[in-house]
Short mmCIF file of C-alpha atoms and ligand atoms in Angstrom, two decimals:
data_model
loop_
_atom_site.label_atom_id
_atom_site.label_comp_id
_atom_site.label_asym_id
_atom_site.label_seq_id
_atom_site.Cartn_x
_atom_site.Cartn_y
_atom_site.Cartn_z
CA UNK A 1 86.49 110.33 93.25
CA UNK A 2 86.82 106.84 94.61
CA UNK A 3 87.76 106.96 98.59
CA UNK A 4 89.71 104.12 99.63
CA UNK A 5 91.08 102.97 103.08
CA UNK A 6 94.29 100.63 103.06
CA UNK A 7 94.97 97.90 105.52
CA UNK A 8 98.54 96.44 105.95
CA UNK A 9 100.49 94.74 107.71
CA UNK A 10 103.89 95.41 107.14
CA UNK A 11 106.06 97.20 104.37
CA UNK A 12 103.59 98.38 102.75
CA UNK A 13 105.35 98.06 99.42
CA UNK A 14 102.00 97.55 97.58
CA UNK A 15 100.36 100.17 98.99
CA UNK A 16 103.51 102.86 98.47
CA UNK A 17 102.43 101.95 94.78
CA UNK A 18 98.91 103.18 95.01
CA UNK A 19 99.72 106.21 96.88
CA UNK A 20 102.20 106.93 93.70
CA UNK A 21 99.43 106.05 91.20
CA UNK A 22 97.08 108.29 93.35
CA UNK A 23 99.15 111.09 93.59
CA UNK A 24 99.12 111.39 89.58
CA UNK A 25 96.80 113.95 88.34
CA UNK A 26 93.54 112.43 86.79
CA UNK A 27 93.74 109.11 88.48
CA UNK A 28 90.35 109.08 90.08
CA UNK A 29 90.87 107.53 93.31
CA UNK A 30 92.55 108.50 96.36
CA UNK A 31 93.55 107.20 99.74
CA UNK A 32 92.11 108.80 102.75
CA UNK A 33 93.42 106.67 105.78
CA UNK A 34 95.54 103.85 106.07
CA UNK A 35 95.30 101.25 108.96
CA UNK A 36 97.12 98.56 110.64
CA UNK A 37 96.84 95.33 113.23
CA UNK A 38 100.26 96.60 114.38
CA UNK A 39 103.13 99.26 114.04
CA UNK A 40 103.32 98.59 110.26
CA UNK A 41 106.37 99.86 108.49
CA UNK A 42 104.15 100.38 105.64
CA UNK A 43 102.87 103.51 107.68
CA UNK A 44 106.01 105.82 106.74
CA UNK A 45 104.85 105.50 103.24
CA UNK A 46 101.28 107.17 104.13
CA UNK A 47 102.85 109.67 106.39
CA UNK A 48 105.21 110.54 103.54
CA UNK A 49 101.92 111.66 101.85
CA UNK A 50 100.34 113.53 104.98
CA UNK A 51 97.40 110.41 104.73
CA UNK A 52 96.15 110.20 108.42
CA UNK A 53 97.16 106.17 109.72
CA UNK A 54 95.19 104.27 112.47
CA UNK A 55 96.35 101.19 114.49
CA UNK A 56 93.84 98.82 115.91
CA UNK A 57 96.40 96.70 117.63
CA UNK A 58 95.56 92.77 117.33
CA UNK A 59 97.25 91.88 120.59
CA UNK A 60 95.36 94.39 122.89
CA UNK A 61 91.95 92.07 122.09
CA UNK A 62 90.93 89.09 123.53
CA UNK A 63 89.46 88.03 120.28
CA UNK A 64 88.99 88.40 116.58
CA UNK A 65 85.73 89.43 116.77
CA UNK A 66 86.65 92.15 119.33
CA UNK A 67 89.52 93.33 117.40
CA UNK A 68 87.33 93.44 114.33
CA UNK A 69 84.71 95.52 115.71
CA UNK A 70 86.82 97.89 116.80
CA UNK A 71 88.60 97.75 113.01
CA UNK A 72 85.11 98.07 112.08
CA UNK A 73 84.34 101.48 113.66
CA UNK A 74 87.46 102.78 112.51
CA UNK A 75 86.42 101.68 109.16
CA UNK A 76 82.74 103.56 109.61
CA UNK A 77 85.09 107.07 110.54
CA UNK A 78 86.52 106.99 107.46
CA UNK A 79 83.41 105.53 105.64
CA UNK A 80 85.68 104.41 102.20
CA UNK A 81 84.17 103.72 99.02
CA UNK A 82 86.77 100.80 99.01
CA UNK A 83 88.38 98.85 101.56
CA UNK A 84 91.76 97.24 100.31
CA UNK A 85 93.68 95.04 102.08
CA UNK A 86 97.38 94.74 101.14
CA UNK A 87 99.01 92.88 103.30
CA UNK A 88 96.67 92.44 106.10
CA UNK A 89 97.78 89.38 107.36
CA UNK A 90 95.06 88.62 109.57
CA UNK A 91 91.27 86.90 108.74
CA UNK A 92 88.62 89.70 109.39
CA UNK A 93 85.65 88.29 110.98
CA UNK A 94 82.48 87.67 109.96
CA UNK A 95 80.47 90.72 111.08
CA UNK A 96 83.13 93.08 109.05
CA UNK A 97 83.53 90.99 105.58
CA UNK A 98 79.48 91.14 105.76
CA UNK A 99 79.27 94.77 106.51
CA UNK A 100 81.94 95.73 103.21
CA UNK A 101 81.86 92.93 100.97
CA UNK A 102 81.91 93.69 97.86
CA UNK A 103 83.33 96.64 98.75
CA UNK A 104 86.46 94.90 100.14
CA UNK A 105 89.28 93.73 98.32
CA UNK A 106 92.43 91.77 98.96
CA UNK A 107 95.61 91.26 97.01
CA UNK A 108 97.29 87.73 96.78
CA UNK A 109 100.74 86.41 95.94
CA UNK A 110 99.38 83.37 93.86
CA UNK A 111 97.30 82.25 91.14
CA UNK A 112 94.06 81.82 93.37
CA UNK A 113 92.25 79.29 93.88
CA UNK A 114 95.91 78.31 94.00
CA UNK A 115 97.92 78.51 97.15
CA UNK A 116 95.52 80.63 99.31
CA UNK A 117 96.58 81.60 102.72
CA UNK A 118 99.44 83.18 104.90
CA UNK A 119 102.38 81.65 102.72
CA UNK A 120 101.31 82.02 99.20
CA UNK A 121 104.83 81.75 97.98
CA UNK A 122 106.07 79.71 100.22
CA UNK A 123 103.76 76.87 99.48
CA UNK A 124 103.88 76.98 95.62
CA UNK A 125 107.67 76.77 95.97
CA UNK A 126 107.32 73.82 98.31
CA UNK A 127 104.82 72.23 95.37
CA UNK A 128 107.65 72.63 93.05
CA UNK A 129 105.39 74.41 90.52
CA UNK A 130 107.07 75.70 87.38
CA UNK A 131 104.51 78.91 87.54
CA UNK A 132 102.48 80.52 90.06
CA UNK A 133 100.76 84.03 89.92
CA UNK A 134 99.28 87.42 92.04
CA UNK A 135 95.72 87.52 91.98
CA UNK A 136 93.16 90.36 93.59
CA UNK A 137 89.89 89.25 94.86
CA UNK A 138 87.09 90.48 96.19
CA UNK A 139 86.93 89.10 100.25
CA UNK A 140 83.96 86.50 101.20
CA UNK A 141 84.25 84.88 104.19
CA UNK A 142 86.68 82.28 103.13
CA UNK A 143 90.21 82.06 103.15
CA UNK A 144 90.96 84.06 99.77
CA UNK A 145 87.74 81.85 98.15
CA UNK A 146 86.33 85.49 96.80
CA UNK A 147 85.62 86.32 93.38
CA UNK A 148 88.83 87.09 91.48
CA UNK A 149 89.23 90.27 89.69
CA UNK A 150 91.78 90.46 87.93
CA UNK A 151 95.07 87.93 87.93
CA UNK A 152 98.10 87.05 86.12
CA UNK A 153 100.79 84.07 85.78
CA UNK A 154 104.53 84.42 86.84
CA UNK A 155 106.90 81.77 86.29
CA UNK A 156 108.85 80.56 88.84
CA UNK A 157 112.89 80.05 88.44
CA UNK A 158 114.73 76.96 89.56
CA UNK A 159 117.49 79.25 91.23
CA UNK A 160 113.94 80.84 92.67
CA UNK A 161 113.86 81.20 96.89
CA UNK A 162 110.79 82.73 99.12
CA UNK A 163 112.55 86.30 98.55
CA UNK A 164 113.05 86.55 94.96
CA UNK A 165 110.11 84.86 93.83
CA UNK A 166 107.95 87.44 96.07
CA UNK A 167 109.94 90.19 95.06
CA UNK A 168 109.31 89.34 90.98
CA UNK A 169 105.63 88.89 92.33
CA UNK A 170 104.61 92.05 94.17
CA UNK A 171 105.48 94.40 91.24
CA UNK A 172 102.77 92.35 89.09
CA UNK A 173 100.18 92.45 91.69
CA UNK A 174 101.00 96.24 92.26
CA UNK A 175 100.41 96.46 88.55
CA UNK A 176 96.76 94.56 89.09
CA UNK A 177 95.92 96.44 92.26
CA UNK A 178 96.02 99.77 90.44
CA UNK A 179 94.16 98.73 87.79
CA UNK A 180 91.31 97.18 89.73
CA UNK A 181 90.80 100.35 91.88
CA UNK A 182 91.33 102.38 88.70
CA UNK A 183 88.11 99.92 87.02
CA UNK A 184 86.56 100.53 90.25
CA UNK A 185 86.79 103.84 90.25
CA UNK A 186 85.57 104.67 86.57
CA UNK A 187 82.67 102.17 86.59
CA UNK A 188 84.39 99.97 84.40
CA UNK A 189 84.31 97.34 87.29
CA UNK A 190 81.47 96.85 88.96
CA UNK A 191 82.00 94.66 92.26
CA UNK A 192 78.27 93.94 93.12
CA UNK A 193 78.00 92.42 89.37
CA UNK A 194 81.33 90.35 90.24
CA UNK A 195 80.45 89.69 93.73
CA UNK A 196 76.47 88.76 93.68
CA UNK A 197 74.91 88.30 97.04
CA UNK A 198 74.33 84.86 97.96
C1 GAR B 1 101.82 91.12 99.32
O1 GAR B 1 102.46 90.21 98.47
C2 GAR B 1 100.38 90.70 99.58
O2 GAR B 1 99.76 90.14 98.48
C3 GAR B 1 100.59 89.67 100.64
O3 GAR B 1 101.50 90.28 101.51
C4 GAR B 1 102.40 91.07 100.73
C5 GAR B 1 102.49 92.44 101.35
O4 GAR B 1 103.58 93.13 100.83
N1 GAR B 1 99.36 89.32 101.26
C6 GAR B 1 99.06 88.06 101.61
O5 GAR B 1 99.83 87.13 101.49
C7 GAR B 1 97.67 87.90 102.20
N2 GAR B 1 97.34 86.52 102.27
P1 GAR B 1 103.82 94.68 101.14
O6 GAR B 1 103.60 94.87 102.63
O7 GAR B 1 105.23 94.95 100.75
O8 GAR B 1 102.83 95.45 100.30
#
C-alpha cells in the first residue's frame, strides 16, 4: 500500500477526490496526513476522513528555506511513499525538492510546459488560447519544469472566465491525479525511470 502525504493550500477540491478514490476498497494507496502553509479549507475534507492534518504556517518564518525545513521534518514524521502537492501554492526550496524528488508530485491547471506558475488559467485566458489543459508532473527545482506524467487538453469557451474554465479543469486533473498515484502505486509508473537523476 502506497502512503501518501497531501499538501494544499486551499479547498482542497482535488484532494477531497483522492480521499474518495482512497476510501474505495482495492485502491492501493492511501492518505496518511495532509498538510498546509496555512488554515486550508481543504483540511475539513481530511478531517471528514479522521486523516491527521499539520500546518507549517508560511508567515511564522522568516524565510523559505526556514519554512521548508520545518515542512521538511513534518514530512520525515510521516515518512510518505509519495508527496503530492495539490494546491500548494508556494515554491518548496531546494533542500526539500532534493530530499523527495521523484517522489514528489504536483498537479497543474495547464498544458505544461504551457502556462506554468501561480495563474495557470489566468494566463492562458489572457493568451486568448482556444485550448489549454491539466497536467501532473513530477517537481524539479523549477517552476513546474518537471517531468510530466500524465496530461490532457481542455478547450477553452469564448463565454469562458477564470472560474468556469478552472472549474471544467480541476475535474480532469482530479481524473489524472488518481490515476498517476494509482500507476504509482501498482508499479505501473515508475517515477525514478520518468524522473532520472541528473
Ligand atoms: C488546482 O487546480 C491545482 O492544480 C492548482 O490549484 C488548484 C487547487 O484546487 N495548483 C496550482 O496552480 C499550482 N501551481 P483545490 O484546492 O480545489 O484542489
Amino acid at each position: 500500500m502506497l502512503s501518501v502525504v497531501v499538501l494544499i493550500s486551499g479547498t482542497g477540491s482535488n484532494l477531497r477526490a483522492l480521499l474518495d478514490a482512497a476510501a474505495e476498497p482495492g485502491f492501493p494507496a492511501r492518505v496518511i496526513a495532509v498538510g498546509a502553509d496555512r488554515e486550508a479549507d481543504g483540511f475539513a475534507h481530511a478531517e471528514a476522513y479522521g486523516i491527521p492534518t499539520f500546518l507549517v504556517p508560511w508567515r511564522e518564518f522568516d524565510s523559505r528555506e526556514q519554512w521548508g525545513a520545518q515542512l521538511d521534518a513534518q514530512l520525515s514524521v510521516w515518512n510518505p511513499d509519495l508527496v503530492v502537492l495539490s494546491g500548494l501554492m508556494r515554491l518548496l526550496p531546494v533542500s526539500l525538492v532534493d530530499r523527495w524528488s521523484p517522489r514528489i508530485i504536483n498537479t497543474h491547471p495547464a498544458y505544461l510546459p504551457e502556462f506554468p506558475g501561480a495563474h495557470g488559467v489566468r494566463d492562458a485566458l489572457a493568451a486568448g488560447v482556444d485550448r489549454t489543459g491539466a497536467s501532473v508532473i513530477v517537481v524539479d527545482n523549477g517552476v513546474d519544469t518537471g517531468p510530466i506524467l500524465a496530461q490532457e487538453r481542455i478547450p477553452v469557451l469564448p463565454e469562458d472566465d477564470e472560474h468556469t474554465l478552472h472549474d471544467r479543469i480541476k475535474p480532469v486533473e482530479r481524473r489524472l491525479l488518481i490515476d498517476v498515484v494509482q500507476r504509482i502505486a501498482t508499479g505501473d509508473l515508475d517515477l525514478a525511470a520518468a524522473a532520472p537523476a541528473t
